Amino acid sequence: MESRAVITRKQNTVERGETRARRSLYWQYVVEPFVYLSPSIILIGAVMLMPLIIGISYSFQSIELLRPFNTGWIGFENYAKLWADRKFWIALENTFWWTFWSITLQFFLGLGLAMLLNTHFFGKKLFQALVFLPWAVPTFLSALTWAWLFNPVIGPLPHWLTALGILSEPYNILGDPDLALWGPIAANVWFGVPFFAITLLAALQSIPGDMYEAAEIDGASAWQTFTKITLPFLAPMIAITVMLRTIWIANFADLIYVMTGGGPANSTQIISSYIFTTAFRRLDFGYASAIAVVLLILLMIYAVILLVIRKKLVKV
Amino acid sequence: MGFSQLKRPALVVGKYAAIVFYLVFALFPLYWLVKIAVTPDRLIYTDGTRLWPSEFTLSNFVAVLFQTDFLSYFSNSLIVSLGTAALTTLFAAGAGYAFSRFDFGGKKLIIAIMLITQMFPLLMIIAPIYKIIAGLGLLNSLTSLIIVYTAFNIPFATFLMQSFFDGIPKDLEEAAMMDGCSRFEALRKVILPLTLPGLGATLGFVFTAAWSELLFALMLISKNDTMTFPVGLLTFVSKFSVDWGQMMAAGVLALIPSCLFFIFIQRYLVQGLTSGAVKG
């Protein structure tokens, strides 16, 4: 009898607690999280999402600040102009090469650095701090520094490249339409290697050590250990990092704008720098927005393709 | 690990060659920047590609600090970057806390939107933002830059803060709430002191991001007295493109705050960046 009384009393308290919980459910699930979230949501909505929609609508309008009386809706005229714009197609091709070489070089140099940092050697902490430093250098300054390094008047690079027989004489490759894109790529690789190294290092450190011990006992060579253990473990991280970085690099116009301004003769113009020069120099907002919408669509297609490939790989 | 086979001499030599290569690759450009900045102007051409300056001077720094507008650019940038870092960290801490501790309707949608803002070309909104800010009469003001940068940095900072909150056991604040604290009191008294390193790291990331931003600042600021450092330096370069020593001295000065913050956040890099990078 006594024990039953205890049980009913217990049930009572539980029930009372539940009603209180139910009353506060509304507060907890609907109101309270948004108290913490609202400043962020409002700001992102006002500064990013609303302008995004306005930007898409701009691409169907003629908005040139230099010709203020020429505004109005023009349908797909900006896009038709874009289709016939030779500069746009050059920029598209340059975007491909810029992104491809930047990401490839960043990735392999970053992987090498991460594997190096995953070993033990004297002074490793200091080494790590020093090699990660370029990541902290402001992008405009990386761009200027590399532009200066490529300048034969004050920079050593043209002289060294000549001594190595790569250049016939020490001149500025940023002024040579055939080679100019390599200037910003070099700056981008320098700036981006630490990021890859950091992400890959974290992934490397998550590989359980006994895997390597087991491989060693089985007499695996260093190459076998790398291809059979390290790479498979890193693969998911590599896939996602490369995807995110590709999108980021394709959007990244600062280096090119500062180092070459897209020149000479549009040989370094990529789509994102073309958007910026169209908006900033020519103040043609309608056309700039149309280019931006096309870039957005291309990046979305790219992301979808990658996600599909990734899903297929995971299934197999 | 993984390199326990590294006992063969060729591999050891290779390893140290790689160490030297990465060091030179990372540091040489910065070294050159400093080298030209401390070389007297008249020696820049004769010194050429010599690795060590034959004479040393600080006159370029003195000239940059006292004869140009760089001090004003510097303080403008400092105001913008500190303002952005403080606001972003405050808002992102709130949002990160909400993501970490609550389950609520629309959570997935909000996270998805934040991820999308990290993907689309920011330049896409440069024209609309210019028109909106011009319409509000806020062109050439540091406030508009702070607002715009804060919004840009919130998504990444939120994911970063969320990962720091996720690392703190829920029991801690539940215990405090049992003892009669409200949730906000528990957050302020129990959780916040534990996330101080996380807050510091977020402040550092956002500060460096705001300090480097160039394109929106170029678009929104055209008056000399509100120019931030990147805009000022670029204007200086295009106007006085032969004054190498002064330009590089200005560059070295721009490097200092970022480097200080970098040293400060260095130890959070591997944990912080990866958790943020994977998600955002």
XYZ file of C-alpha atoms in Angstrom:
596
model
C 0.000 0.000 0.000
C 2.665 2.371 1.047
C 4.713 1.798 -2.044
C 1.678 2.409 -4.272
C 1.089 5.764 -2.595
C 4.631 6.708 -3.371
C 4.098 5.775 -6.998
C 0.928 7.868 -7.356
C 2.641 10.802 -5.755
C 5.475 10.404 -8.200
C 3.055 10.304 -11.131
C 1.441 13.465 -9.871
C 4.658 15.377 -9.810
C 5.586 14.088 -13.243
C 2.225 15.226 -14.625
C 2.536 18.641 -13.079
C 5.999 18.914 -14.546
C 4.685 17.917 -17.960
C 2.032 20.613 -18.091
C 4.610 23.168 -17.137
C 6.839 21.771 -19.854
C 4.001 21.928 -22.386
C 3.279 25.527 -21.502
C 6.908 26.450 -21.945
C 7.103 24.375 -25.124
C 5.761 27.285 -27.140
C 8.328 29.592 -25.606
C 11.130 27.080 -26.050
C 10.474 25.994 -29.639
C 9.009 29.076 -31.222
C 10.092 32.193 -29.395
C 13.312 31.669 -27.489
C 15.590 30.429 -30.313
C 14.567 33.392 -32.410
C 15.472 35.803 -29.652
C 19.047 34.617 -30.121
C 18.789 34.332 -33.909
C 16.900 37.433 -34.954
C 19.788 39.946 -35.257
C 21.632 37.570 -37.581
C 18.553 36.704 -39.606
C 17.487 40.322 -40.025
C 20.966 41.400 -41.107
C 21.464 38.527 -43.557
C 18.002 39.121 -44.973
C 18.482 42.847 -45.418
C 22.097 42.893 -46.599
C 22.365 39.649 -48.558
C 19.051 38.038 -49.525
C 17.111 41.166 -50.458
C 19.962 42.566 -52.598
C 20.315 39.116 -54.178
C 16.721 39.268 -55.395
C 17.106 42.902 -56.446
C 20.302 41.906 -58.265
C 18.483 39.221 -60.240
C 15.829 41.774 -61.183
C 18.576 44.220 -62.277
C 19.744 41.704 -64.849
C 16.463 42.245 -66.740
C 16.766 46.014 -66.603
C 18.910 48.676 -68.123
C 20.590 50.483 -65.235
C 23.585 52.568 -66.182
C 24.464 55.279 -63.706
C 26.260 57.172 -66.456
C 23.062 57.247 -68.551
C 20.379 57.840 -65.886
C 17.531 58.458 -68.340
C 18.048 55.163 -70.067
C 16.584 52.941 -67.331
C 13.769 50.452 -67.639
C 12.824 46.827 -68.092
C 14.408 45.267 -71.160
C 13.706 41.555 -70.734
C 16.533 39.297 -71.817
C 18.426 41.990 -73.729
C 21.378 41.925 -71.272
C 21.658 38.185 -71.709
C 21.506 38.440 -75.488
C 24.265 41.051 -75.338
C 26.254 38.708 -73.099
C 25.903 35.823 -75.563
C 27.453 38.000 -78.267
C 30.128 39.478 -75.994
C 33.536 38.097 -76.950
C 35.015 39.393 -73.666
C 32.574 37.245 -71.720
C 33.677 34.060 -73.496
C 37.346 34.939 -72.960
C 36.561 35.532 -69.280
C 34.770 32.191 -69.071
C 37.793 30.363 -70.449
C 40.140 32.289 -68.152
C 37.928 31.476 -65.149
C 38.351 27.802 -65.960
C 42.135 27.933 -66.194
C 42.486 30.266 -63.217
C 40.383 27.980 -61.019
C 41.896 24.752 -62.329
C 45.553 25.699 -61.839
C 44.976 27.522 -58.569
C 43.125 24.611 -56.992
C 45.472 21.925 -58.364
C 48.644 23.617 -57.166
C 47.107 24.636 -53.835
C 45.885 21.118 -53.262
C 49.139 19.260 -53.967
C 51.321 21.766 -52.121
C 48.806 21.791 -49.254
C 48.730 17.985 -49.081
C 52.540 17.869 -48.989
C 52.637 20.441 -46.216
C 49.954 18.656 -44.205
C 51.846 15.349 -44.439
C 55.039 17.097 -43.425
C 53.301 18.662 -40.416
C 51.972 15.252 -39.465
C 55.512 14.011 -38.774
C 57.855 14.966 -35.968
C 60.833 17.235 -36.370
C 62.692 19.856 -34.403
C 60.999 23.266 -34.271
C 57.716 22.055 -35.757
C 55.501 24.507 -33.875
C 57.474 27.510 -35.090
C 57.581 26.045 -38.602
C 53.804 25.626 -38.601
C 53.239 29.199 -37.459
C 55.578 30.551 -40.152
C 54.246 28.559 -43.110
C 50.646 29.422 -42.203
C 51.450 33.125 -42.141
C 50.524 33.877 -45.810
C 46.945 32.949 -44.949
C 46.787 35.955 -42.588
C 48.163 38.414 -45.133
C 45.342 40.657 -46.412
C 44.507 39.720 -50.018
C 45.151 43.189 -51.431
C 48.600 43.044 -49.887
C 49.341 39.560 -51.261
C 48.347 40.901 -54.665
C 50.567 43.966 -54.391
C 53.507 41.986 -53.004
C 53.400 39.520 -55.892
C 52.900 42.282 -58.447
C 56.058 43.868 -57.051
C 57.950 40.564 -57.079
C 57.141 40.191 -60.791
C 58.255 43.742 -61.538
C 61.776 43.632 -63.015
C 62.633 47.039 -61.539
C 62.310 45.998 -57.902
C 61.439 42.301 -57.918
C 63.837 39.389 -58.270
C 61.490 36.942 -60.001
C 61.991 38.076 -63.648
C 65.766 37.908 -63.171
C 65.598 34.439 -61.670
C 63.220 33.191 -64.349
C 65.642 34.502 -66.985
C 68.564 32.805 -65.275
C 66.608 29.543 -65.321
C 65.989 29.997 -69.051
C 62.191 30.301 -68.675
C 62.148 33.919 -69.834
C 64.363 35.192 -72.676
C 64.983 38.472 -70.846
C 63.852 39.895 -67.486
C 60.501 41.496 -68.304
C 57.224 41.728 -66.379
C 55.088 38.689 -67.159
C 52.021 40.601 -65.944
C 52.300 42.630 -69.150
C 52.515 39.601 -71.427
C 49.059 38.350 -72.560
C 50.356 34.769 -72.880
C 51.791 34.557 -69.364
C 49.971 37.218 -67.327
C 47.438 34.835 -65.737
C 50.307 32.992 -64.019
C 51.003 36.074 -61.887
C 47.676 36.033 -60.006
C 47.768 32.217 -59.942
C 51.152 32.330 -58.167
C 49.788 34.811 -55.626
C 46.660 32.703 -55.136
C 48.655 29.508 -54.587
C 50.893 31.255 -52.078
C 47.874 32.599 -50.239
C 45.791 29.389 -50.393
C 48.240 26.592 -49.531
C 47.894 27.121 -45.750
C 44.117 26.698 -45.926
C 44.416 23.333 -47.649
C 47.204 22.287 -45.298
C 45.105 23.193 -42.248
C 42.019 21.261 -43.359
C 43.994 18.240 -44.567
C 46.122 18.210 -41.424
C 43.024 18.022 -39.241
C 41.772 15.122 -41.368
C 45.144 13.368 -41.179
C 45.182 13.671 -37.417
C 41.815 11.939 -37.207
C 43.183 8.747 -38.836
C 43.639 6.190 -36.060
C 47.321 5.445 -35.445
C 46.869 1.675 -35.088
C 45.955 1.511 -38.780
C 49.511 2.509 -39.563
C 50.935 0.141 -36.986
C 48.997 -2.742 -38.488
C 50.211 -1.802 -41.970
C 53.780 -1.672 -40.719
C 53.504 -5.112 -39.141
C 52.141 -6.455 -42.435
C 55.191 -5.017 -44.154
C 53.436 -2.358 -46.257
C 55.673 0.105 -48.106
C 55.346 3.852 -47.526
C 53.576 4.219 -50.888
C 51.145 1.391 -50.071
C 50.358 2.945 -46.703
C 49.683 6.265 -48.418
C 47.392 4.916 -51.149
C 45.625 2.257 -49.079
C 45.123 4.078 -45.772
C 45.823 7.790 -45.961
C 44.068 8.610 -49.230
C 40.838 6.649 -48.592
C 40.545 8.277 -45.185
C 41.133 11.744 -46.587
C 38.844 11.319 -49.609
C 35.588 12.715 -48.132
C 37.394 15.714 -46.685
C 39.225 16.278 -49.971
C 35.977 16.146 -51.945
C 34.182 18.704 -49.828
C 37.180 21.032 -49.466
C 37.909 21.024 -53.187
C 34.271 21.724 -53.989
C 33.997 24.642 -51.589
C 37.351 26.070 -52.622
C 36.550 25.826 -56.332
C 33.458 27.921 -55.856
C 35.334 30.352 -53.667
C 38.259 30.734 -56.099
C 35.978 31.186 -59.101
C 34.348 34.059 -57.186
C 37.630 35.539 -56.038
C 38.346 38.710 -58.007
C 40.575 40.720 -55.631
C 43.950 39.344 -56.698
C 43.284 39.765 -60.397
C 41.748 43.199 -60.019
C 44.740 44.500 -58.055
C 47.503 42.774 -60.031
C 46.381 43.237 -63.634
C 42.911 44.800 -63.628
C 41.954 42.048 -66.097
C 44.531 43.174 -68.651
C 46.559 43.111 -70.794
C 43.916 42.827 -73.524
C 41.535 40.925 -71.190
C 43.994 38.048 -70.972
C 43.511 37.780 -67.196
C 39.873 38.818 -67.003
C 37.830 36.176 -65.175
C 34.048 36.366 -64.847
C 34.039 37.733 -61.307
C 36.591 40.453 -62.101
C 34.557 41.254 -65.223
C 31.498 41.726 -62.998
C 33.418 44.085 -60.766
C 34.924 46.198 -63.555
C 31.544 46.426 -65.280
C 29.868 47.599 -62.080
C 32.676 49.743 -60.695
C 34.334 51.263 -63.764
C 31.487 51.395 -66.274
C 28.715 51.696 -63.634
C 26.582 49.433 -65.850
C 24.633 47.659 -63.093
C 22.181 45.858 -65.363
C 24.865 44.181 -67.441
C 27.037 43.403 -64.394
C 24.050 41.705 -62.736
C 23.382 39.622 -65.854
C 26.985 38.351 -65.816
C 26.633 37.617 -62.099
C 23.437 35.608 -62.636
C 25.191 33.523 -65.305
C 28.111 32.895 -62.931
C 25.681 31.876 -60.200
C 23.941 29.406 -62.537
C 27.273 27.930 -63.673
C 28.411 27.453 -60.073
C 25.096 25.841 -59.152
C 25.394 23.400 -62.061
C 28.921 22.597 -60.935
C 27.817 21.987 -57.345
C 24.947 19.718 -58.413
C 27.231 17.657 -60.677
C 29.734 17.235 -57.841
C 27.047 16.228 -55.354
C 25.666 13.626 -57.786
C 29.143 12.200 -58.395
C 29.771 12.085 -54.657
C 26.523 10.237 -54.006
C 27.389 7.658 -56.674
C 30.865 7.155 -55.215
C 29.467 6.670 -51.729
C 26.986 4.023 -52.989
C 29.784 2.036 -54.646
C 52.823 8.296 -37.961
C 52.747 6.949 -41.450
C 56.319 7.978 -41.837
C 57.902 5.511 -39.495
C 59.654 4.118 -42.555
C 61.476 7.420 -42.817
C 64.784 5.936 -41.783
C 66.374 5.844 -45.185
C 68.766 8.795 -45.603
C 67.324 9.852 -48.966
C 63.905 10.303 -47.383
C 65.330 12.255 -44.452
C 67.142 14.600 -46.828
C 63.932 14.922 -48.858
C 61.991 15.809 -45.751
C 64.367 18.575 -44.734
C 64.488 19.848 -48.313
C 60.683 20.075 -48.199
C 60.810 21.955 -44.898
C 63.224 24.488 -46.368
C 61.162 24.795 -49.566
C 57.927 25.553 -47.698
C 59.653 28.055 -45.410
C 61.214 29.944 -48.308
C 58.008 29.842 -50.343
C 55.932 31.202 -47.449
C 58.331 33.816 -46.163
C 60.321 35.113 -49.118
C 57.592 37.441 -50.508
C 57.104 38.992 -47.083
C 60.846 39.256 -46.568
C 61.158 41.091 -49.883
C 58.407 43.507 -48.873
C 60.257 44.364 -45.676
C 63.606 44.498 -47.470
C 62.522 47.112 -50.013
C 60.772 49.049 -47.238
C 64.028 49.440 -45.269
C 66.268 50.109 -48.287
C 67.009 53.806 -48.895
C 65.293 55.006 -52.086
C 68.501 55.836 -53.938
C 69.764 52.256 -53.503
C 66.655 50.407 -54.731
C 67.859 50.253 -58.330
C 71.525 49.562 -57.626
C 70.733 46.888 -55.047
C 68.618 45.067 -57.627
C 68.169 41.441 -56.676
C 70.675 41.456 -53.815
C 69.159 39.495 -50.982
C 70.390 41.794 -48.229
C 70.047 45.609 -48.305
C 73.451 47.327 -48.389
C 72.085 50.118 -46.206
C 69.269 50.256 -43.700
C 66.780 53.076 -43.108
C 63.466 53.728 -41.422
C 62.850 56.957 -43.346
C 60.238 55.304 -45.569
C 58.152 54.451 -42.523
C 58.507 57.955 -41.115
C 57.472 59.438 -44.472
C 54.454 57.159 -44.762
C 53.286 57.866 -41.229
C 53.733 61.615 -41.180
C 53.600 62.906 -44.750
C 50.709 60.873 -46.146
C 47.130 60.043 -45.138
C 48.023 56.526 -44.065
C 47.427 57.182 -40.391
C 43.868 58.186 -41.245
C 43.392 55.109 -43.495
C 44.824 53.022 -40.709
C 42.440 54.320 -38.063
C 39.459 54.042 -40.461
C 40.331 50.413 -41.083
C 40.784 49.820 -37.381
C 37.336 51.280 -36.612
C 35.688 49.238 -39.365
C 37.449 45.987 -38.506
C 36.963 46.251 -34.747
C 33.331 47.306 -35.159
C 32.660 44.465 -37.573
C 34.443 41.925 -35.382
C 32.564 42.974 -32.231
C 29.116 43.083 -33.864
C 29.614 39.872 -35.823
C 30.865 37.953 -32.804
C 27.947 39.159 -30.683
C 25.307 38.221 -33.274
C 27.026 35.010 -34.325
C 27.370 33.898 -30.712
C 23.592 34.263 -30.340
C 22.878 32.402 -33.560
C 25.479 29.712 -32.866
C 24.018 29.202 -29.400
C 20.523 28.827 -30.852
C 21.742 26.241 -33.388
C 23.657 24.345 -30.731
C 21.031 24.215 -27.985
C 17.552 24.447 -29.538
C 15.474 22.356 -31.870
C 12.964 24.573 -33.586
C 10.832 24.888 -36.677
C 12.743 26.236 -39.645
C 16.172 25.417 -38.216
C 17.210 23.425 -41.274
C 15.935 26.121 -43.609
C 17.910 28.843 -41.819
C 21.072 26.738 -41.845
C 20.561 26.051 -45.570
C 20.148 29.766 -46.289
C 23.313 30.538 -44.357
C 25.184 27.914 -46.380
C 23.880 29.371 -49.633
C 25.131 32.834 -48.675
C 28.590 31.275 -48.497
C 28.286 29.943 -52.048
C 26.899 32.657 -54.235
C 29.188 35.274 -55.778
C 29.180 38.216 -53.362
C 29.892 40.492 -56.306
C 26.379 39.712 -57.442
C 25.003 42.050 -54.797
C 27.557 44.818 -55.192
C 25.310 46.861 -57.505
C 22.107 46.534 -55.423
C 24.009 47.307 -52.229
C 25.517 50.398 -53.823
C 22.054 51.614 -54.863
C 20.491 50.872 -51.470
C 23.272 52.572 -49.560
C 23.310 55.532 -51.937
C 19.529 55.772 -51.451
C 19.992 55.886 -47.673
C 22.635 58.593 -48.104
C 25.241 56.395 -46.409
C 27.899 56.350 -49.128
C 31.372 57.217 -47.842
C 30.438 56.293 -44.285
C 32.232 53.758 -42.136
C 28.907 52.661 -40.601
C 27.664 51.303 -43.908
C 30.867 49.289 -44.296
C 30.494 47.858 -40.780
C 26.879 46.806 -41.445
C 27.713 45.203 -44.790
C 30.790 43.361 -43.499
C 28.936 42.158 -40.407
C 26.252 40.544 -42.557
C 28.877 38.934 -44.822
C 30.756 37.406 -41.908
C 27.844 36.219 -39.766
C 27.289 32.835 -41.501
C 30.877 31.616 -41.162
C 31.200 33.044 -37.646
C 27.922 31.369 -36.652
C 29.115 27.929 -37.729
C 32.382 28.555 -35.932
C 30.622 29.607 -32.714
C 28.206 26.685 -32.987
C 31.121 24.251 -33.041
C 32.518 25.881 -29.908
C 29.147 25.668 -28.116
C 28.760 22.045 -29.236
C 32.014 21.311 -27.425
C 30.529 22.391 -24.075
C 28.382 19.744 -22.340
C 24.704 20.661 -22.021
C 24.646 19.366 -18.433
C 26.517 22.434 -17.266
C 23.804 24.955 -18.029
C 21.041 22.470 -17.180
C 22.561 22.188 -13.716
C 22.626 25.964 -13.419
C 18.994 26.179 -14.567
C 18.022 23.550 -11.964
C 19.572 25.818 -9.390
C 17.214 28.586 -10.420
C 19.101 30.484 -13.117
C 17.172 31.531 -16.178
C 18.603 30.256 -19.447
C 20.124 33.633 -20.216
C 21.750 33.814 -16.783
C 23.123 30.297 -17.277
C 24.480 31.362 -20.643
C 26.079 34.469 -19.245
C 27.485 33.013 -16.027
C 28.358 29.442 -16.986
C 28.705 29.057 -20.742
C 30.189 32.380 -21.772
C 33.323 32.128 -19.616
C 33.960 28.698 -21.142
C 33.613 29.974 -24.718
C 36.016 32.892 -24.269
C 38.684 31.184 -26.426
C 36.039 30.548 -29.076
C 34.895 34.159 -28.934
C 38.503 35.269 -29.272
C 39.091 33.082 -32.301
C 35.903 34.333 -33.969
C 36.884 37.938 -33.277
C 40.255 37.235 -34.881
C 38.848 35.610 -38.017
C 36.322 38.349 -38.594
C 38.820 41.115 -37.882
C 41.253 39.760 -40.487
C 38.450 39.296 -43.012
C 37.218 42.860 -42.555
C 40.767 44.218 -42.604
C 41.396 42.640 -46.040
C 38.126 43.476 -47.772
C 38.746 45.585 -50.842
C 36.081 45.481 -53.536
C 33.027 46.627 -51.545
C 35.125 49.303 -49.866
C 36.238 50.547 -53.305
C 32.631 50.695 -54.442
C 31.180 52.355 -51.349
C 33.979 54.730 -50.376
C 35.340 57.404 -52.675
C 36.258 60.209 -50.271
C 39.798 60.317 -49.003
C 38.916 60.887 -45.346
C 36.807 57.723 -44.998
C 39.026 55.425 -47.062
C 40.036 52.152 -45.458
C 43.585 50.897 -45.700
C 43.209 48.703 -48.815
C 41.452 51.472 -50.744
C 43.946 54.076 -49.575
C 46.931 51.921 -50.454
C 45.552 51.148 -53.902
C 44.864 54.820 -54.571
C 48.369 55.618 -53.385
C 49.857 52.953 -55.668
C 48.038 54.202 -58.734
C 48.993 57.830 -57.995
C 52.605 57.498 -56.866
C 53.644 54.273 -58.501
C 57.355 55.062 -58.416
C 57.708 55.605 -54.704
C 58.537 51.945 -54.084
C 60.018 52.348 -50.620
C 56.998 54.206 -49.246
C 54.491 51.845 -50.840
C 56.184 48.828 -49.313
C 56.537 50.559 -45.948
C 52.756 51.142 -46.064
C 52.337 47.472 -46.974
C 54.400 46.379 -43.977
C 52.262 48.586 -41.735
C 49.087 46.979 -43.128
C 50.551 43.605 -42.324
C 51.057 44.295 -38.618
C 47.481 44.027 -37.249
C 46.762 40.876 -39.241
C 49.962 39.263 -38.025
C 49.192 40.151 -34.415
C 45.758 38.594 -34.679
C 47.233 35.630 -36.504
C 49.672 34.899 -33.692
C 46.769 35.186 -31.277
C 44.444 32.783 -33.144
C 47.122 30.463 -34.506
C 46.468 27.681 -32.029
C 42.759 27.577 -32.834
C 43.388 27.311 -36.551
C 43.302 23.562 -36.979
C 40.259 22.923 -34.775
C 38.374 26.101 -35.620
C 38.901 26.363 -39.353
C 38.135 22.740 -40.044
C 34.904 22.630 -38.107
C 33.874 25.854 -39.806
C 35.202 24.885 -43.201
C 33.433 21.563 -43.376
C 30.108 23.140 -42.611
C 30.522 26.528 -44.164
